[in-house]
Short mmCIF file of C-alpha atoms and ligand atoms in Angstrom, two decimals:
data_model
loop_
_atom_site.label_atom_id
_atom_site.label_comp_id
_atom_site.label_asym_id
_atom_site.label_seq_id
_atom_site.Cartn_x
_atom_site.Cartn_y
_atom_site.Cartn_z
CA UNK N 6 106.14 100.07 94.62
CA UNK N 7 103.95 97.42 96.30
CA UNK N 8 105.88 94.61 97.96
CA UNK N 9 109.48 96.30 97.17
CA UNK N 10 111.31 99.03 99.42
CA UNK N 11 110.34 102.67 98.75
CA UNK N 12 112.70 104.65 96.70
CA UNK N 13 114.73 107.55 98.02
CA UNK N 14 112.67 110.68 96.94
CA UNK N 15 114.59 113.49 96.30
CA UNK N 16 117.92 111.41 95.90
CA UNK N 17 117.52 109.36 92.63
CA UNK N 18 117.00 110.48 89.12
CA UNK N 19 114.55 108.61 86.62
CA UNK N 20 117.41 106.46 84.79
CA UNK N 21 118.70 105.27 88.09
CA UNK N 22 115.19 104.26 89.43
CA UNK N 23 114.24 102.84 86.48
CA UNK N 24 117.46 100.47 86.67
CA UNK N 25 116.20 99.40 90.00
CA UNK N 26 112.36 98.94 89.46
CA UNK N 27 113.24 96.91 85.84
CA UNK N 28 115.52 94.56 87.60
CA UNK N 29 113.57 91.73 87.47
CA UNK N 30 112.81 91.67 83.79
CA UNK N 31 114.66 89.96 81.33
CA UNK N 32 117.72 92.46 80.89
CA UNK N 33 117.25 93.10 77.02
CA UNK N 34 113.58 93.82 77.63
CA UNK N 35 114.45 96.18 80.74
CA UNK N 36 116.95 97.70 78.59
CA UNK N 37 114.77 98.56 75.87
CA UNK N 38 112.20 100.07 78.32
CA UNK N 39 114.26 101.96 80.20
CA UNK N 40 116.20 103.35 77.16
CA UNK N 41 112.60 104.41 75.83
CA UNK N 42 111.03 105.64 78.69
CA UNK N 43 114.29 108.48 79.04
CA UNK N 44 113.92 108.95 75.51
CA UNK N 45 110.18 110.01 75.98
CA UNK N 46 110.93 111.80 79.13
CA UNK N 47 113.84 113.72 77.05
CA UNK N 48 111.41 114.43 74.58
CA UNK N 49 109.05 115.86 77.04
CA UNK N 50 111.71 118.11 79.00
CA UNK N 51 112.22 119.65 75.25
CA UNK N 52 107.97 120.48 75.18
CA UNK N 53 108.10 121.93 78.70
CA UNK N 54 111.01 124.16 77.43
CA UNK N 55 108.72 125.00 74.61
CA UNK N 56 105.60 125.77 76.17
CA UNK N 57 107.46 127.85 79.16
CA UNK N 58 108.63 130.01 76.37
CA UNK N 59 104.94 130.59 75.30
CA UNK N 60 104.62 133.28 72.47
CA UNK N 61 108.46 133.88 72.40
CA UNK N 62 109.04 130.34 70.97
CA UNK N 63 105.86 131.09 68.59
CA UNK N 64 104.48 128.14 70.29
CA UNK N 65 100.58 129.89 70.68
CA UNK N 66 97.92 129.96 68.44
CA UNK N 67 96.30 127.98 65.99
CA UNK N 68 98.16 126.61 63.20
CA UNK N 69 96.66 126.31 59.75
CA UNK N 70 95.61 122.30 60.00
CA UNK N 71 93.22 120.37 61.63
CA UNK N 72 93.85 116.60 62.69
CA UNK N 73 92.18 113.49 61.81
CA UNK N 74 89.35 114.24 64.09
CA UNK N 75 88.86 117.31 62.53
CA UNK N 76 90.04 119.76 65.38
CA UNK N 77 91.82 122.62 64.69
CA UNK N 78 95.51 122.10 65.97
CA UNK N 79 97.56 124.58 67.92
CA UNK N 80 100.94 125.27 67.10
CA UNK N 81 101.85 123.87 70.28
CA UNK N 82 100.53 120.36 69.48
CA UNK N 83 102.36 120.42 66.30
CA UNK N 84 105.56 121.48 68.13
CA UNK N 85 105.32 118.90 70.54
CA UNK N 86 104.36 115.91 67.95
CA UNK N 87 107.25 116.97 66.17
CA UNK N 88 109.19 116.51 69.30
CA UNK N 89 107.95 113.36 70.26
CA UNK N 90 107.92 111.78 66.81
CA UNK N 91 111.94 112.77 65.80
CA UNK N 92 112.70 111.24 69.75
CA UNK N 93 111.00 108.10 68.75
CA UNK N 94 112.48 107.75 65.61
CA UNK N 95 115.74 107.79 66.83
CA UNK N 96 114.93 104.83 69.54
CA UNK N 97 115.97 101.36 68.23
CA UNK N 98 113.97 99.82 70.73
CA UNK N 99 110.73 101.40 69.00
CA UNK N 100 109.30 99.52 66.21
CA UNK N 101 106.45 102.02 65.72
CA UNK N 102 104.47 104.60 67.22
CA UNK N 103 101.02 106.66 66.90
CA UNK N 104 100.03 109.69 67.79
CA UNK N 105 96.55 111.31 68.37
CA UNK N 106 97.74 114.01 66.12
CA UNK N 107 98.13 111.77 63.03
CA UNK N 108 95.44 109.18 61.30
CA UNK N 109 98.12 106.70 60.69
CA UNK N 110 100.75 105.20 62.71
CA UNK N 111 104.67 105.67 61.93
CA UNK N 112 106.99 102.59 61.78
CA UNK N 113 110.64 102.38 62.11
CA UNK N 114 111.37 100.56 58.65
CA UNK N 115 113.25 103.56 57.50
CA UNK N 116 116.05 103.12 59.66
CA UNK N 117 117.22 101.40 56.59
CA UNK N 118 120.96 101.87 57.16
CA UNK N 119 121.13 99.36 59.83
CA UNK N 120 121.78 95.99 59.21
CA UNK N 121 118.55 93.97 58.86
CA UNK N 122 118.61 92.45 62.59
CA UNK N 123 118.60 95.85 64.21
CA UNK N 124 116.05 97.59 61.72
CA UNK N 125 112.45 98.93 63.36
CA UNK N 126 110.61 95.98 62.78
CA UNK N 127 112.91 93.80 65.18
CA UNK N 128 112.38 96.43 67.95
CA UNK N 129 110.20 94.93 70.85
CA UNK N 130 108.15 97.84 71.66
CA UNK N 131 105.31 100.16 70.33
CA UNK N 132 104.73 103.77 71.86
CA UNK N 133 101.05 105.68 71.79
CA UNK N 134 100.88 109.16 72.77
CA UNK N 135 98.94 112.57 72.84
CA UNK N 136 101.42 115.05 72.76
CA UNK N 137 99.90 117.80 73.84
CA UNK N 138 96.38 117.30 76.39
CA UNK N 139 94.20 120.31 76.97
CA UNK N 140 95.14 122.11 74.03
CA UNK N 141 92.26 124.73 74.68
CA UNK N 142 94.43 125.65 77.75
CA UNK N 143 97.59 126.88 75.81
CA UNK N 144 96.69 130.36 74.95
CA UNK N 145 95.02 130.99 78.75
CA UNK N 146 98.32 129.56 80.19
CA UNK N 147 96.37 126.79 82.07
CA UNK N 148 98.24 123.52 82.86
CA UNK N 149 98.58 120.98 80.00
CA UNK N 150 100.18 117.93 79.74
CA UNK N 151 101.58 114.98 77.68
CA UNK N 152 100.27 111.61 77.69
CA UNK N 153 101.94 107.85 76.63
CA UNK N 154 102.01 104.62 76.68
CA UNK N 155 104.28 101.80 75.96
CA UNK N 156 103.10 98.19 74.55
CA UNK N 157 104.88 95.27 73.49
CA UNK N 158 105.33 94.99 69.59
CA UNK N 159 103.25 91.54 69.01
CA UNK N 160 104.75 90.53 65.66
CA UNK N 161 108.31 91.32 66.32
CA UNK N 162 110.23 90.78 63.30
CA UNK N 163 107.32 91.95 61.07
CA UNK N 164 106.53 95.83 60.50
CA UNK N 165 103.75 96.75 62.64
CA UNK N 166 100.41 97.70 60.97
CA UNK N 167 97.95 98.94 62.89
CA UNK N 168 96.78 95.52 63.95
CA UNK N 169 99.39 95.39 66.67
CA UNK N 170 98.31 98.20 68.35
CA UNK N 171 94.76 96.56 69.03
CA UNK N 172 95.88 95.58 72.38
CA UNK N 173 94.07 95.93 75.47
CA UNK N 174 95.40 98.40 78.26
CA UNK N 175 96.38 95.71 80.84
CA UNK N 176 98.98 94.58 78.45
CA UNK N 177 100.80 98.11 78.32
CA UNK N 178 104.21 97.74 79.72
CA UNK N 179 104.26 101.18 81.15
CA UNK N 180 102.06 104.67 80.86
CA UNK N 181 102.60 107.79 82.47
CA UNK N 182 102.26 111.38 81.77
CA UNK N 183 103.93 114.75 81.89
CA UNK N 184 102.22 117.67 83.80
CA UNK N 185 103.22 121.15 82.24
CA UNK N 186 102.48 123.00 85.13
CA UNK N 187 103.74 125.51 87.76
CA UNK N 188 106.50 122.75 87.90
CA UNK N 189 106.84 120.15 85.14
CA UNK N 190 106.04 116.77 86.73
CA UNK N 191 106.37 112.99 85.19
CA UNK N 192 103.98 110.41 86.56
CA UNK N 193 105.15 106.87 85.58
CA UNK N 194 103.91 103.40 86.19
CA UNK N 195 106.15 100.55 84.60
CA UNK N 196 103.42 98.24 86.62
CA UNK N 197 105.24 98.49 89.66
CA UNK N 198 103.24 101.38 91.67
CA UNK N 199 103.32 104.68 90.53
CA UNK N 200 106.12 107.62 90.97
CA UNK N 201 106.76 111.22 90.21
CA UNK N 202 109.39 112.88 88.89
CA UNK N 203 110.32 116.41 89.11
CA UNK N 204 112.04 118.16 86.10
CA UNK N 205 115.02 119.69 87.80
CA UNK N 206 115.60 123.36 86.44
CA UNK N 207 118.37 124.51 88.80
CA UNK N 208 120.27 121.89 86.74
CA UNK N 209 118.29 121.06 83.25
CA UNK N 210 119.42 122.49 80.29
CA UNK N 211 116.67 120.62 78.10
CA UNK N 212 119.24 118.96 76.24
CA UNK N 213 120.28 116.97 79.32
CA UNK N 214 117.26 116.66 81.57
CA UNK N 215 117.49 115.62 85.24
CA UNK N 216 114.31 114.16 86.41
CA UNK N 217 114.30 113.39 90.16
CA UNK N 218 112.27 111.35 91.79
CA UNK N 219 109.94 113.31 94.32
CA UNK N 220 107.62 110.85 95.15
CA UNK N 221 106.97 106.98 95.09
CA UNK N 222 104.42 104.95 95.80
CA UNK N 223 101.64 107.23 95.11
CA UNK N 224 98.19 105.93 95.97
CA UNK N 225 94.72 107.64 95.34
CA UNK N 226 92.11 107.81 98.69
CA UNK N 227 89.60 105.13 98.01
CA UNK N 228 87.15 107.89 99.13
CA UNK N 229 86.53 111.42 98.16
CA UNK N 230 84.30 114.65 98.18
CA UNK N 231 85.38 116.07 94.83
CA UNK N 232 84.17 115.34 91.43
CA UNK N 233 85.20 116.51 87.85
CA UNK N 234 83.02 116.54 85.04
CA UNK N 235 82.10 119.00 82.25
CA UNK N 236 79.00 119.81 83.55
CA UNK N 237 77.76 122.04 80.30
CA UNK N 238 76.73 118.38 79.00
CA UNK N 239 74.57 117.75 81.64
CA UNK N 240 71.71 117.09 79.61
CA UNK N 241 73.15 114.89 77.29
CA UNK N 242 74.42 112.38 80.10
CA UNK N 243 72.65 108.82 80.48
CA UNK N 244 70.70 108.48 83.87
CA UNK N 245 73.28 106.91 85.91
CA UNK N 246 75.76 109.82 85.57
CA UNK N 247 72.65 112.11 86.15
CA UNK N 248 72.09 110.19 89.06
CA UNK N 249 75.55 110.44 90.50
CA UNK N 250 76.00 114.06 90.06
CA UNK N 251 72.84 114.86 91.40
CA UNK N 252 73.56 113.14 94.69
CA UNK N 253 76.84 114.70 94.42
CA UNK N 254 75.35 118.21 94.25
CA UNK N 255 72.51 117.59 97.07
CA UNK N 256 75.67 117.35 99.40
CA UNK N 257 74.63 117.08 102.96
CA UNK N 258 70.88 117.07 102.42
CA UNK N 259 70.73 114.43 99.73
CA UNK N 260 71.46 110.67 99.81
CA UNK N 261 74.91 111.04 100.05
CA UNK N 262 74.97 113.36 103.41
CA UNK N 263 78.11 115.08 102.70
CA UNK N 264 79.13 118.15 100.57
CA UNK N 265 81.16 117.68 97.69
CA UNK N 266 83.47 120.28 95.74
CA UNK N 267 83.59 120.23 91.89
CA UNK N 268 86.12 120.87 89.64
CA UNK N 269 87.24 121.33 85.71
CA UNK N 270 90.28 122.22 84.26
CA UNK N 271 89.62 121.01 80.58
CA UNK N 272 92.76 119.19 80.64
CA UNK N 273 92.92 115.54 81.42
CA UNK N 274 96.10 115.14 82.72
CA UNK N 275 95.76 118.16 84.84
CA UNK N 276 92.52 116.45 86.49
CA UNK N 277 94.05 112.96 87.07
CA UNK N 278 97.19 114.80 88.64
CA UNK N 279 94.66 116.26 91.02
CA UNK N 280 93.52 112.73 91.67
CA UNK N 281 96.87 111.49 92.11
CA UNK N 282 97.44 113.85 94.81
CA UNK N 283 94.28 114.13 96.67
CA UNK N 284 91.79 112.01 95.44
CA UNK N 285 88.87 112.63 93.07
CA UNK N 286 86.77 111.38 90.62
CA UNK N 287 86.99 112.27 86.91
CA UNK N 288 84.11 111.65 84.33
CA UNK N 289 83.99 111.89 80.66
CA UNK N 290 81.12 109.81 80.13
CA UNK N 291 78.89 108.95 77.14
CA UNK N 292 76.60 111.27 76.24
CA UNK N 293 73.97 111.84 73.19
CA UNK N 294 75.46 115.06 71.63
CA UNK N 295 76.98 112.85 68.77
CA UNK N 296 75.45 109.04 69.00
CA UNK N 297 78.28 107.85 66.91
CA UNK N 298 80.58 108.60 69.32
CA UNK N 299 80.58 106.98 72.63
CA UNK N 300 82.43 109.84 74.23
CA UNK N 301 85.11 112.36 73.71
CA UNK N 302 88.19 110.95 75.03
CA UNK N 303 90.46 108.53 72.99
CA UNK N 304 91.00 105.00 74.49
CA UNK N 305 94.55 104.44 73.42
CA UNK N 306 95.96 108.05 73.81
CA UNK N 307 94.05 109.36 76.86
CA UNK N 308 91.98 106.57 78.93
CA UNK N 309 94.19 103.56 78.54
CA UNK N 310 97.45 104.89 80.11
CA UNK N 311 95.33 107.17 82.50
CA UNK N 312 93.69 104.00 83.65
CA UNK N 313 96.86 101.94 84.24
CA UNK N 314 98.42 104.84 86.22
CA UNK N 315 95.04 105.03 88.18
CA UNK N 316 95.02 101.39 88.86
CA UNK N 317 98.51 101.00 89.75
CA UNK N 318 97.77 103.95 92.48
CA UNK N 319 94.98 101.74 94.02
CA UNK N 320 92.46 103.57 92.01
CA UNK N 321 89.59 102.08 89.71
CA UNK N 322 88.61 103.20 85.95
CA UNK N 323 85.67 101.94 83.75
CA UNK N 324 83.41 102.96 80.82
CA UNK N 325 80.56 102.39 83.02
CA UNK N 326 80.20 98.87 82.38
CA UNK N 327 83.92 97.50 81.69
CA UNK N 328 87.03 98.55 83.26
CA UNK N 329 88.65 100.45 80.70
CA UNK N 330 91.91 98.07 81.10
CA UNK N 331 90.19 95.62 79.47
CA UNK N 332 88.65 97.08 76.46
CA UNK N 333 90.64 95.98 73.03
CA UNK N 334 90.67 99.00 70.77
CA UNK N 335 89.01 98.48 67.30
CA UNK N 336 90.57 101.64 65.74
CA UNK N 337 93.79 103.70 66.22
CA UNK N 338 91.14 106.49 67.31
CA UNK N 339 88.25 104.75 69.13
CA UNK N 340 86.66 107.09 71.78
CA UNK N 341 85.46 105.68 75.06
CA UNK N 342 83.41 106.90 77.98
CA UNK N 343 85.75 107.26 81.08
CA UNK N 344 85.27 107.12 84.99
CA UNK N 345 88.20 106.71 86.87
CA UNK N 346 89.51 107.91 90.40
CA UNK N 347 88.66 106.89 93.86
CA UNK N 348 87.80 103.42 94.02
CA UNK N 349 84.69 103.76 96.37
CA UNK N 350 83.26 106.53 93.90
CA UNK N 351 83.56 104.42 90.78
CA UNK N 352 82.23 101.66 92.59
CA UNK N 353 79.34 103.25 92.90
CA UNK N 354 79.05 105.14 89.61
CA UNK N 355 79.53 101.51 87.94
CA UNK N 356 76.56 100.07 90.64
CA UNK N 357 74.33 102.77 88.98
CA UNK N 358 75.08 101.75 85.58
CA UNK N 359 74.24 98.07 86.41
CA UNK N 360 70.86 99.28 87.42
CA UNK N 361 70.06 102.26 84.64
CA UNK N 362 66.14 101.97 85.21
CA UNK N 363 66.26 103.60 88.29
CA UNK N 364 64.66 106.81 88.35
CA UNK N 365 66.74 109.91 88.96
CA UNK N 366 65.17 112.29 91.97
CA UNK N 367 65.24 115.27 89.31
CA UNK N 368 64.24 117.26 92.40
CA UNK N 369 67.66 117.12 93.33
CA UNK N 370 68.35 119.43 90.65
CA UNK N 371 66.63 122.13 92.49
CA UNK N 372 68.83 122.18 95.46
CA UNK N 373 72.16 123.49 94.03
CA UNK N 374 72.66 126.71 91.88
CA UNK N 375 74.37 124.54 89.39
CA UNK N 376 71.68 122.86 88.06
CA UNK N 377 68.64 125.07 88.88
CA UNK N 378 65.79 125.14 86.38
CA UNK N 379 64.57 128.74 85.76
CA UNK N 380 61.33 129.41 87.77
CA UNK N 381 58.15 129.69 85.96
P1 AFP T 12 92.14 118.80 73.79
O1 AFP T 12 93.50 118.43 74.47
O2 AFP T 12 91.41 118.70 72.85
O3 AFP T 12 91.90 120.45 74.17
O4 AFP T 12 91.18 118.13 74.83
C1 AFP T 12 91.07 117.79 76.38
C2 AFP T 12 90.42 116.69 76.40
O5 AFP T 12 90.64 115.50 75.68
C3 AFP T 12 90.75 116.28 77.93
O6 AFP T 12 92.26 116.36 78.39
C4 AFP T 12 89.75 117.02 78.74
O7 AFP T 12 89.40 116.24 79.95
C5 AFP T 12 88.50 117.25 77.75
O8 AFP T 12 88.92 117.07 76.47
C6 AFP T 12 87.96 118.61 77.92
O9 AFP T 12 86.87 118.61 77.40
P2 AFP T 12 85.82 119.77 77.11
O10 AFP T 12 86.19 120.68 76.15
O11 AFP T 12 84.53 119.28 76.98
O12 AFP T 12 86.17 120.31 78.30
#
């Protein structure tokens, strides 16, 4: 955490670390945020357990349903969504929540047995989440994740509608993701730097998960030689991204005068986690495949929470022209172009967007096999 003493990695749990980090917040807000984050982490530990059981938990394969984007849902998408929604419905601090898997928000008003001043609308917080990021990886047992964000309830005392969620990313009180990989890792920011916690499976029955702080003050290296993009979409990219990737691919014989490496996991959680651990830049840019959709990723469920984490770790995020944290959503499921990671690379790509008329040196595309054009 910038400006504060590092926490003692490997010795303290999530709950203990949050108590220290949130000590300067008004007490009631701190308690609400802490208990909500512990609730989310607990739900993620349950999702980790189900994901780890795979077919044994009947968690693999497609469900007989599609989400509001028309995408076929996987069984694990639905199981993860159920776990998170059930956990949040029991959390007295959450007034409403929005899931990538549902067209509409859920409100906590139906905690109707409680006195009026404790009903859902009096809760302080809103939660947004993508229960299972990287669904196409489930079947092949490759890393997947959950992404979440906690916002203030702006009209406390009234039932939140969609409008309550239309807040720019810089209003987030906390954001994080859980990576279900060989280890299950929670990466969290409460706007005081970024911390990583590992799920301790030696002691953890999932009903009492123990998240242990394993890294404090995570920082993203400002420079990198690694980029992540789905290059099968190359023909649909706009010029600034064409130029950036062409220059990386040209390596030490191109204008960057150094070789780059490329990765693509098809799970934003896994990509961002790699960037958190060794730097890099991740792009899911605007493309011309479907002109009505300005990008593939969702602003509220994916881009904004990851942008807060990346910026808290010293990196930068943008849609090419505007910092992602400054974008105010118009709708719950709005999509955006995403560029994030090592600060100097994002600065460069944003610079290219500011100069969109510059010609791409198409010759560069012939210098690496990724973009080799068929010879006549
Ligand atoms: P799913 O969760 O629907 O699989 O989407 C994952 C994702 O939103 C993001 O995590 C990946 O970076 C991206 O989509 C992968 O997209 P491609 O299918 O183009 O590889």
